[in-house]
Every structure is written in structure tokens, then in C-alpha cells.
mmCIF file of C-alpha atoms in Angstrom:
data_model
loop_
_atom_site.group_PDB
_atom_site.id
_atom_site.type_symbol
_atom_site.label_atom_id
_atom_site.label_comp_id
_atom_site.label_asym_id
_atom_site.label_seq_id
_atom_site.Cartn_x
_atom_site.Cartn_y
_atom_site.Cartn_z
ATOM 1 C CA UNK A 5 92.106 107.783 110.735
ATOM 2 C CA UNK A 6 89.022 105.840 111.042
ATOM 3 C CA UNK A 7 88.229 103.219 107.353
ATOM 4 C CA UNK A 8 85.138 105.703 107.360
ATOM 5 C CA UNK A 9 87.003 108.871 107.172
ATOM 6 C CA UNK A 10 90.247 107.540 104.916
ATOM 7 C CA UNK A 11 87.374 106.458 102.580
ATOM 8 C CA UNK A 12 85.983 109.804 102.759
ATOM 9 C CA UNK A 13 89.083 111.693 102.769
ATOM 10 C CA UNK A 14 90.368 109.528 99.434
ATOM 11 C CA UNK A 15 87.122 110.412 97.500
ATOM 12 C CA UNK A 16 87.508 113.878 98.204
ATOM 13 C CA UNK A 17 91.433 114.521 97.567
ATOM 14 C CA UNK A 18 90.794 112.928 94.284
ATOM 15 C CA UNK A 19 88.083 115.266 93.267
ATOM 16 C CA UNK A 20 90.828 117.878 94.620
ATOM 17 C CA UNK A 21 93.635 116.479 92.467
ATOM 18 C CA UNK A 22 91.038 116.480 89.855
ATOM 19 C CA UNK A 23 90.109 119.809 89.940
ATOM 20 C CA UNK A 24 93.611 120.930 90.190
ATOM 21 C CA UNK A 25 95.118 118.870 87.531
ATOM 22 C CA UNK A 26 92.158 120.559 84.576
ATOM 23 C CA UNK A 27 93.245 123.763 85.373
ATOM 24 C CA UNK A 28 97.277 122.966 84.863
ATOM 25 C CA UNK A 29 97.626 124.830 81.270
ATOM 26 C CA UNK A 30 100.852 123.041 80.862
ATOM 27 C CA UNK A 31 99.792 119.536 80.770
ATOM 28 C CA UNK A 32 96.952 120.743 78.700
ATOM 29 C CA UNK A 33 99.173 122.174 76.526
ATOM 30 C CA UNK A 34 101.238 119.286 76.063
ATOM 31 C CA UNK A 35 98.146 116.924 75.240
ATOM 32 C CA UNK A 36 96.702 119.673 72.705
ATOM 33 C CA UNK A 37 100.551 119.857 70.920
ATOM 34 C CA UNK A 38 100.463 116.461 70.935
ATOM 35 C CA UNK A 39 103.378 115.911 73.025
ATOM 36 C CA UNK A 40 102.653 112.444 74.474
ATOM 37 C CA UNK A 41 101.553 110.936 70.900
ATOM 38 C CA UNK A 42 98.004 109.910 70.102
ATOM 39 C CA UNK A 43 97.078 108.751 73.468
ATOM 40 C CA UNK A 44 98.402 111.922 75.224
ATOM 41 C CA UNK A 45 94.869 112.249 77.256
ATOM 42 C CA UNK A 46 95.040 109.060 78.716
ATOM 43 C CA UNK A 47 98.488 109.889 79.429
ATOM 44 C CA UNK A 48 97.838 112.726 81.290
ATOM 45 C CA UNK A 49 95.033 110.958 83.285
ATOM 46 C CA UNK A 50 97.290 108.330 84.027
ATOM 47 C CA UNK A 51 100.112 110.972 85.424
ATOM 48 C CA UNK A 52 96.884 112.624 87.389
ATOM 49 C CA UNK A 53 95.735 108.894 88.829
ATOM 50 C CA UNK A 54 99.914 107.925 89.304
ATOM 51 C CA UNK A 55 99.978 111.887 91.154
ATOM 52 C CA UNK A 56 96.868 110.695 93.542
ATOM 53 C CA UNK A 57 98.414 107.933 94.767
ATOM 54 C CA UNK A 58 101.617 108.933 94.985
ATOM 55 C CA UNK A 59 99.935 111.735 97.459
ATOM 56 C CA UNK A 60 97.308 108.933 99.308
ATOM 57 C CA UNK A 61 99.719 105.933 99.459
ATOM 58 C CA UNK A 62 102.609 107.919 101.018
ATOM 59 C CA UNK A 63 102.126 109.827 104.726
ATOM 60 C CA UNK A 64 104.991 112.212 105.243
ATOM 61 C CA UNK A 65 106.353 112.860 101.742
ATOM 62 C CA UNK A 66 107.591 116.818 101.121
ATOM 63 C CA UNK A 67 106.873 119.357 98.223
ATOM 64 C CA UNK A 68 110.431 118.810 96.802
ATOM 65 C CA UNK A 69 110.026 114.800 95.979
ATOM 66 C CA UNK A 70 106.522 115.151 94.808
ATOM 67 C CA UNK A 71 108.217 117.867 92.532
ATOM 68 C CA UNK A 72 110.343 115.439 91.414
ATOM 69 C CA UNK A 73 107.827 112.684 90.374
ATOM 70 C CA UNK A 74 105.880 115.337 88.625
ATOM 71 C CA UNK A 75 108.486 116.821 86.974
ATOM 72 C CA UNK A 76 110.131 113.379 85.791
ATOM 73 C CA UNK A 77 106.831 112.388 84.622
ATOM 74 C CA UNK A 78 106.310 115.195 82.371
ATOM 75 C CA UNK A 79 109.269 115.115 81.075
ATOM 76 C CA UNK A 80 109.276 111.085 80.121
ATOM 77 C CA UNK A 81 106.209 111.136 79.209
ATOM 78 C CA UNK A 82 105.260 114.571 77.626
ATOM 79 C CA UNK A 83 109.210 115.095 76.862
ATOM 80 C CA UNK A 84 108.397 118.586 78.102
ATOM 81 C CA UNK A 85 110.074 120.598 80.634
ATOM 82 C CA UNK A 86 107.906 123.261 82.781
ATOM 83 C CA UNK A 87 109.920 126.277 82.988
ATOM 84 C CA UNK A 88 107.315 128.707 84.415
ATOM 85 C CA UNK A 89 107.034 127.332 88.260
ATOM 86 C CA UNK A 90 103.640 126.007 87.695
ATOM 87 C CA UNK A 91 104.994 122.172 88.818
ATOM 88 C CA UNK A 92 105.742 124.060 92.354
ATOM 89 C CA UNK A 93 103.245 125.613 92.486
ATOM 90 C CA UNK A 94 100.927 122.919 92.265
ATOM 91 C CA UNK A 95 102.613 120.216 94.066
ATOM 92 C CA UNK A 96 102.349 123.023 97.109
ATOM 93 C CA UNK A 97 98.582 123.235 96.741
ATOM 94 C CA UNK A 98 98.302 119.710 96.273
ATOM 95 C CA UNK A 99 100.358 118.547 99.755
ATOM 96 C CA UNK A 100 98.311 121.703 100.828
ATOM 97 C CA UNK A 101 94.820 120.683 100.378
ATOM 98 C CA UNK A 102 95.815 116.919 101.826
ATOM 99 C CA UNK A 103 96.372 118.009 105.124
ATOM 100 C CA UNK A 104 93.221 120.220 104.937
ATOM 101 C CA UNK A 105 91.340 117.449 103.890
ATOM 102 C CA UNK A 106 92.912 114.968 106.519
ATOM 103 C CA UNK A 107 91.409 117.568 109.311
ATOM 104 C CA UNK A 108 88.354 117.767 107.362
ATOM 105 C CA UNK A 109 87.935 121.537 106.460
ATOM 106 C CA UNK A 110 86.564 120.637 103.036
ATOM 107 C CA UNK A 111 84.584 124.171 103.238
ATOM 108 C CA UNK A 112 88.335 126.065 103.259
ATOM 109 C CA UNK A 113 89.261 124.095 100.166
ATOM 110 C CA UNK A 114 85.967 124.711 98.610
ATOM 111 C CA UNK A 115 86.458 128.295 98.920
ATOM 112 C CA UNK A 116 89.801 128.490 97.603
ATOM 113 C CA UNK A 117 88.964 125.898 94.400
ATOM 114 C CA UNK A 118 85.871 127.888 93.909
ATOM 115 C CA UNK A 119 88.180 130.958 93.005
ATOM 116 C CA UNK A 120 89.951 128.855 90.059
ATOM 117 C CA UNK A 121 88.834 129.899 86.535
ATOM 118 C CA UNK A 122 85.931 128.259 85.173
ATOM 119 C CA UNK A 123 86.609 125.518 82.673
ATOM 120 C CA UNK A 124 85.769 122.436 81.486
ATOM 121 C CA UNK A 125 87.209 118.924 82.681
ATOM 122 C CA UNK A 126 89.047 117.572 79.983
ATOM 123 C CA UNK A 127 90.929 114.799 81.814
ATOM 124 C CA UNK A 128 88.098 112.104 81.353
ATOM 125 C CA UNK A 129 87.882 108.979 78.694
ATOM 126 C CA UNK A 130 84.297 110.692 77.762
ATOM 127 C CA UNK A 131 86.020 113.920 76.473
ATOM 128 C CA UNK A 132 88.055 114.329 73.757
ATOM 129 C CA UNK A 133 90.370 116.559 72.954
ATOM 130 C CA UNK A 134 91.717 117.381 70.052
ATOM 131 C CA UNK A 135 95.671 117.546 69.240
ATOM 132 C CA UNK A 136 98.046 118.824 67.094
ATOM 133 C CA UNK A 137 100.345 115.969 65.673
ATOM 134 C CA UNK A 138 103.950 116.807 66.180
ATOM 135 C CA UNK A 139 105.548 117.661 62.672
ATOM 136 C CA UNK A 140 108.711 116.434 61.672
ATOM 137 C CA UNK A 141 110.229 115.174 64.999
ATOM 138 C CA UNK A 142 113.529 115.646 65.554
ATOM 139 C CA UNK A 143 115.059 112.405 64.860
ATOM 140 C CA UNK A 144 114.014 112.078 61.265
ATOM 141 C CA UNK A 145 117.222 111.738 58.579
ATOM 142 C CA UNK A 146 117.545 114.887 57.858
ATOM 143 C CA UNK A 147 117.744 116.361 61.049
ATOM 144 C CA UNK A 148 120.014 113.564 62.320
ATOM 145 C CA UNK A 149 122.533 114.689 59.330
ATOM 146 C CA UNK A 150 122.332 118.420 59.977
ATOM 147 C CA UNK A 151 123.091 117.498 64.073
ATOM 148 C CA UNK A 152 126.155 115.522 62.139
ATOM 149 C CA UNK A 153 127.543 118.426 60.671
ATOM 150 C CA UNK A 154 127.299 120.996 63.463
ATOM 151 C CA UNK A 155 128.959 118.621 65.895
ATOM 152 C CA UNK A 156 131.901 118.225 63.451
ATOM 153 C CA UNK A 157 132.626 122.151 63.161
ATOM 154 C CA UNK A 158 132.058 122.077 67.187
ATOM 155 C CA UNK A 159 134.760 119.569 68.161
ATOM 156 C CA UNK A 160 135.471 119.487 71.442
ATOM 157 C CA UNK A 161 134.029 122.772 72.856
ATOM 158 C CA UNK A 162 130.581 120.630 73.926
ATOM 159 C CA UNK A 163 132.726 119.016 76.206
ATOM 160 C CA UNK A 164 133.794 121.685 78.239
ATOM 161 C CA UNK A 165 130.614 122.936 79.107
ATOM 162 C CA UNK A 166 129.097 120.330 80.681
ATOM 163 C CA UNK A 167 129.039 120.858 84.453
ATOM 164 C CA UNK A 168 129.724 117.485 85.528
ATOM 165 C CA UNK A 169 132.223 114.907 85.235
ATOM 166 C CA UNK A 170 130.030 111.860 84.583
ATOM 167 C CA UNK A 171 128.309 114.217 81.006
ATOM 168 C CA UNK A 172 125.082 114.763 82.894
ATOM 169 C CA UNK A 173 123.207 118.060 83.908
ATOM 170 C CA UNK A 174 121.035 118.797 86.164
ATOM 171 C CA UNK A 175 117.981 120.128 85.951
ATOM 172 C CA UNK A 176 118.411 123.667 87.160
ATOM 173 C CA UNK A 177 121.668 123.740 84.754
ATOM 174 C CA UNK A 178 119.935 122.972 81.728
ATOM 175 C CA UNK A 179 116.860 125.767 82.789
ATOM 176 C CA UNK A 180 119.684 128.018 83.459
ATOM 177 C CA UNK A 181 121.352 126.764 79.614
ATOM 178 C CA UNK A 182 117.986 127.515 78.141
ATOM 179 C CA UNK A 183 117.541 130.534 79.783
ATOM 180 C CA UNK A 184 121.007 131.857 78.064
ATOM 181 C CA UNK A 185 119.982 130.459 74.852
ATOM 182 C CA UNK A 186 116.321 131.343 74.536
ATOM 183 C CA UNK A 187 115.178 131.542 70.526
ATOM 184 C CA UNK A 188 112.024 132.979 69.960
ATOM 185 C CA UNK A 189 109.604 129.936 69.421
ATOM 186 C CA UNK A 190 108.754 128.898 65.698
ATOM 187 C CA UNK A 191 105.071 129.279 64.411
ATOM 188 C CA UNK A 192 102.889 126.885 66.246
ATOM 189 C CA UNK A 193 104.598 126.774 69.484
ATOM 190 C CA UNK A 194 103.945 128.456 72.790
ATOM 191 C CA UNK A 195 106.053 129.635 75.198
ATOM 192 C CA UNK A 196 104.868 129.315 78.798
ATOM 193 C CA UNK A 197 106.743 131.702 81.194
ATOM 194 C CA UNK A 198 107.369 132.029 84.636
ATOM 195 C CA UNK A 199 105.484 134.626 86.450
#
């Protein structure tokens, strides 16, 4: 590609990844719950600026490891697993509209972006967005002693159930796990399904 056309082709995937990244309701979601802590915005910018390069700096990389980084960025940053396929489902569109953009048929992607929902960008340092601080995290005291107890009366059943020998799960485990062990969210929580 010609330095004109990479700079052209950069500028635009970025207004792509832009426009694809204020419409994700998950990551949204997470900022508005207040899953990555006061700075969750910025956090989520940085994941959508980490997600742009990751796409630009590397040539031939597939759906499945850009999952990955995605996924593993939620996750250590928002401490939130996406359960309804919308991680997929993006990271297609993304890898998607890169190779449209890299044979230049910005009116294609226009067309298809142009069918997204109206909303406003929210993943700029000018807007602000307000969140919900998370409540009583899980490792205060109290919940630490209650944990205490129930893994006393459990013994050793925990152990069985893990899948592997080295105590880890994997990721499609612990979906299927939750899946099996789904609770009906508390007040002020919301559930984002698969479709």
C-alpha cells in the first residue's frame, strides 16, 4: 500500500472502529455500572485505541485471536464477561470492514454503518458519562467471612468439578457453569443475553 493510502486507510478504519465500538451496549454497560472504577470511560477508549492497533499494526491476524484480546480485555479491565456473542460479532465486522477499507470500498461500509441505530458517541474525553458506583464489592469483610463458611460445609466437592488438572477453566467451561447456575440478577443489574 502506498504511505498515501495506509494514511488514508488508518484515518478511516479508526472512524470505523469508532463507530462500531459506541454502538457495543456491553462496554457501555460496563462504563455506566461502573465496572472499570471511576475512570471506566477512559478505559474503554483506551481498549477501543489498544483494539485499533491491534487491527492496523498486525496484517494477517484471524477473528478468533482478536476475540481473544477483546475478550481478555474486558474481562481485566471491566471484570465482565460477554455472554451474549456480541464480542464475535464485532470482532467479525471489525476484520470485516479492514479488508473493505484496504480495497477502498468505503461507500459499502458506509452503507452498512449507516444502518446502525442512531446514537450518540460517548467514547470521547469531551463527553461524560455518568456511572453507577459499584456497591459493596465483593471482597469487603463480610463477604470474605460468609465465602469462609460456605467453603467449610463444601469440603472437597469444589475440587471435583473443576475440569482440569492444573485448577483452571476455560472460558467456554465457566459460560457453560454459568449457564447451569443462572440466578435471576439482583435489582440494579442487567442481564445481557445471547440472541
Amino acid at each position: 500500500m502506498a504511505a498515501a493510502q495506509q494514511t488514508d486507510f488508518q484515518k478511516n478504519f479508526r472512524l470505523i472502529v469508532e463507530k462500531i465500538f459506541n454502538h457495543w451496549q456491553d462496554l457501555r454497560l460496563a462504563v455506566e455500572h461502573g465496572m472499570g472504577g471511576r475512570n471506566g470511560q477512559q478505559v474503554a477508549i483506551e481498549i477501543m485505541d489498544y483494539t485499533y492497533q491491534y487491527c492496523v499494526s498486525n496484517e494477517n491476524i484471524t477473528q478468533g485471536e482478536l476475540q481473544e484480546v477483546v475478550e481478555e480485555l474486558m474481562d481485566q479491565e471491566f471484570n465482565t464477561l460477554c455472554d451474549d456473542d456480541s464480542i464475535p460479532e464485532i470482532c467479525r465486522n471489525l476484520l470485516r470492514y479492514k479488508l473493505l477499507a484496504q480495497q477502498n470500498q468505503y461507500p459499502q461500509i458506509e452503507a452498512e454503518l449507516s444502518k446502525l441505530p442512531a446514537g450518540k458517541e460517548w467514547l470521547r474525553p469531551d463527553v461524560k458519562i455518568t456511572y453507577t458506583p459499584v456497591e459493596g464489592d465483593s471482597s469487603s469483610d463480610e463477604d470474605m467471612d460468609e465465602d469462609d463458611d460456605e467453603d467449610d460445609e463444601m469440603g472437597q466437592e469444589d475440587e471435583e468439578d473443576v475440569p482440569s488438572s492444573s485448577g483452571r477453566m476455560t472460558r467456554s467451561q465457566t459460560r457453560k457453569q454459568q449457564a447451569q447456575e443462572f440466578v435471576e440478577p439482583e435489582d440494579g443489574w442487567t442481564t445481557v443475553r445471547r440472541k
